[in-house]
Amino acid sequence: MAEGELQRVVGDNLRRYRQGKGWSQEEFAHELGVHRTYMGSLERGERNLSLRSVERLAASLGMEPLELLSERP
Amino acid sequence: MAEGELQRVVGDNLRRYRQGKGWSQEEFAHELGVHRTYMGSLERGERNLSLRSVERLAASLGMEPLELLSERP
């Protein structure tokens, strides 16, 4: 697994979650209490998140952290 | 999953790997190219690692990052 892969997977899973809800990035950013531009960079996998940030994101989505970190087919 | 759980799991898995090799923390720190005291804090789950740090650690142990992040029975 190349370096930077985990943050890309988290971004993909966040985007999948958002689209499943039919939310815009703005609505999703509001839901998570983060800035819209930060939301975009998260989804694009540009953020080298800490483990606790992943845990907080997962908790606010009602997911387990490993779900957010695991690639979906 | 409580916040800080992932770093605890990583610490436990690092310790299990080290003990499997019969290494001291000092030998393991040398193997990973980190300071001995940092090694100890990693194993105790005191470090809120970034995703890329987890990827680098896993790569140097020849493991997948998710293996390092997954609780073992």
Coordinates of C-alpha atoms in Angstrom, one line a residue:
Chain A
M1 CA 0.0 0.0 0.0
A2 CA 1.6 3.3 -1.1
E3 CA 1.9 6.1 1.3
G4 CA -1.1 8.4 1.2
E5 CA -3.4 5.6 0.3
L6 CA -5.3 5.6 3.6
Q7 CA -6.2 9.3 3.3
R8 CA -7.4 8.6 -0.2
V9 CA -9.6 5.7 1.0
V10 CA -11.0 7.9 3.8
G11 CA -11.9 10.6 1.2
D12 CA -13.6 8.1 -1.0
N13 CA -15.6 6.7 1.9
L14 CA -16.6 10.2 3.0
R15 CA -17.8 11.1 -0.5
R16 CA -19.7 7.9 -0.8
Y17 CA -21.4 8.6 2.5
R18 CA -22.3 12.2 1.5
Q19 CA -23.6 11.1 -1.9
G20 CA -25.7 8.4 -0.2
K21 CA -27.3 11.1 1.9
G22 CA -27.8 13.3 -1.2
W23 CA -25.9 16.1 0.6
S24 CA -23.7 18.8 -1.0
Q25 CA -20.2 19.3 0.3
E26 CA -21.5 22.4 2.0
E27 CA -24.3 20.6 3.8
F28 CA -21.9 17.8 4.8
A29 CA -19.3 20.3 6.1
H30 CA -22.0 21.9 8.2
E31 CA -23.1 18.5 9.5
L32 CA -19.5 17.7 10.5
G33 CA -18.8 21.2 11.8
V34 CA -15.9 21.8 9.5
H35 CA -15.2 24.4 6.8
R36 CA -16.5 23.7 3.3
T37 CA -13.0 23.9 1.8
Y38 CA -11.6 21.6 4.4
M39 CA -14.4 19.2 3.5
G40 CA -13.4 19.3 -0.2
S41 CA -9.7 18.6 0.6
L42 CA -10.8 15.7 2.9
E43 CA -12.8 14.1 0.1
R44 CA -9.9 14.5 -2.3
G45 CA -7.7 12.6 0.1
E46 CA -5.4 15.6 0.5
R47 CA -5.3 15.5 4.3
N48 CA -2.9 13.4 6.3
L49 CA -5.3 12.9 9.2
S50 CA -4.4 11.8 12.6
L51 CA -5.9 8.6 14.1
R52 CA -8.0 10.7 16.5
S53 CA -9.3 12.8 13.7
V54 CA -10.4 9.7 11.9
E55 CA -12.1 8.5 15.1
R56 CA -13.9 11.7 15.6
L57 CA -15.1 11.8 11.9
A58 CA -16.3 8.1 12.2
A59 CA -18.1 8.9 15.5
S60 CA -19.9 11.8 14.0
L61 CA -21.0 9.6 11.1
G62 CA -22.0 6.7 13.4
M63 CA -19.4 4.5 11.8
E64 CA -16.5 2.5 13.1
P65 CA -13.1 4.0 12.3
L66 CA -12.0 0.9 10.4
E67 CA -15.0 1.3 8.2
L68 CA -13.8 4.7 7.2
L69 CA -10.3 3.4 6.6
S70 CA -11.3 0.3 4.6
E71 CA -11.5 0.3 0.8
R72 CA -14.9 -0.5 -0.6
P73 CA -15.2 -2.3 -4.0
Chain B
M1 CA -14.9 3.0 19.6
A2 CA -13.5 5.6 22.1
E3 CA -11.1 8.2 20.9
G4 CA -7.5 7.1 21.3
E5 CA -8.5 3.5 20.7
L6 CA -6.7 3.2 17.3
Q7 CA -3.4 4.3 18.7
R8 CA -3.7 1.8 21.6
V9 CA -4.4 -1.0 19.0
V10 CA -1.3 0.1 17.0
G11 CA 0.8 0.0 20.2
D12 CA -0.4 -3.5 21.1
N13 CA 0.3 -4.8 17.6
L14 CA 3.8 -3.3 17.6
R15 CA 4.5 -4.9 20.9
R16 CA 3.1 -8.2 19.7
Y17 CA 5.3 -8.0 16.6
R18 CA 8.4 -7.1 18.6
Q19 CA 7.9 -9.9 21.2
G20 CA 7.3 -12.3 18.3
K21 CA 10.8 -11.4 17.1
G22 CA 12.2 -11.6 20.5
W23 CA 13.5 -8.0 20.3
S24 CA 14.0 -5.5 23.0
Q25 CA 12.4 -2.1 22.6
E26 CA 15.9 -0.8 21.9
E27 CA 16.5 -3.3 19.1
F28 CA 13.1 -2.6 17.7
A29 CA 13.7 1.2 17.8
H30 CA 16.9 0.7 15.9
E31 CA 15.2 -1.5 13.4
L32 CA 12.6 1.2 12.7
G33 CA 15.0 4.0 12.9
V34 CA 13.3 5.8 15.8
H35 CA 14.4 6.8 19.2
R36 CA 14.0 4.2 22.0
T37 CA 11.8 6.5 24.1
Y38 CA 9.6 7.2 21.1
M39 CA 9.3 3.4 20.6
G40 CA 8.1 3.0 24.2
S41 CA 5.5 5.7 23.8
L42 CA 4.3 4.1 20.6
E43 CA 3.9 0.8 22.2
R44 CA 2.0 2.3 25.1
G45 CA -0.5 3.9 22.7
E46 CA 0.5 7.4 23.7
R47 CA 1.1 8.7 20.1
N48 CA -1.7 10.1 18.0
L49 CA -0.1 9.0 14.8
S50 CA -0.9 10.3 11.4
L51 CA -2.2 8.0 8.7
R52 CA 1.1 8.4 6.7
S53 CA 3.1 7.5 9.9
V54 CA 1.0 4.3 10.2
E55 CA 1.7 3.5 6.6
R56 CA 5.4 4.0 7.0
L57 CA 5.5 1.9 10.1
A58 CA 3.5 -0.9 8.4
A59 CA 5.8 -0.8 5.3
S60 CA 8.9 -1.1 7.4
L61 CA 7.4 -4.2 9.1
G62 CA 6.1 -5.7 5.8
M63 CA 2.6 -5.4 7.0
E64 CA -0.6 -3.8 5.6
P65 CA -1.6 -0.6 7.4
L66 CA -5.0 -2.1 8.3
E67 CA -3.2 -5.0 10.0
L68 CA -1.5 -2.6 12.3
L69 CA -4.8 -0.8 12.9
S70 CA -6.9 -3.9 13.6
E71 CA -7.4 -5.4 17.1
R72 CA -6.2 -8.9 17.5
P73 CA -8.0 -11.4 19.9

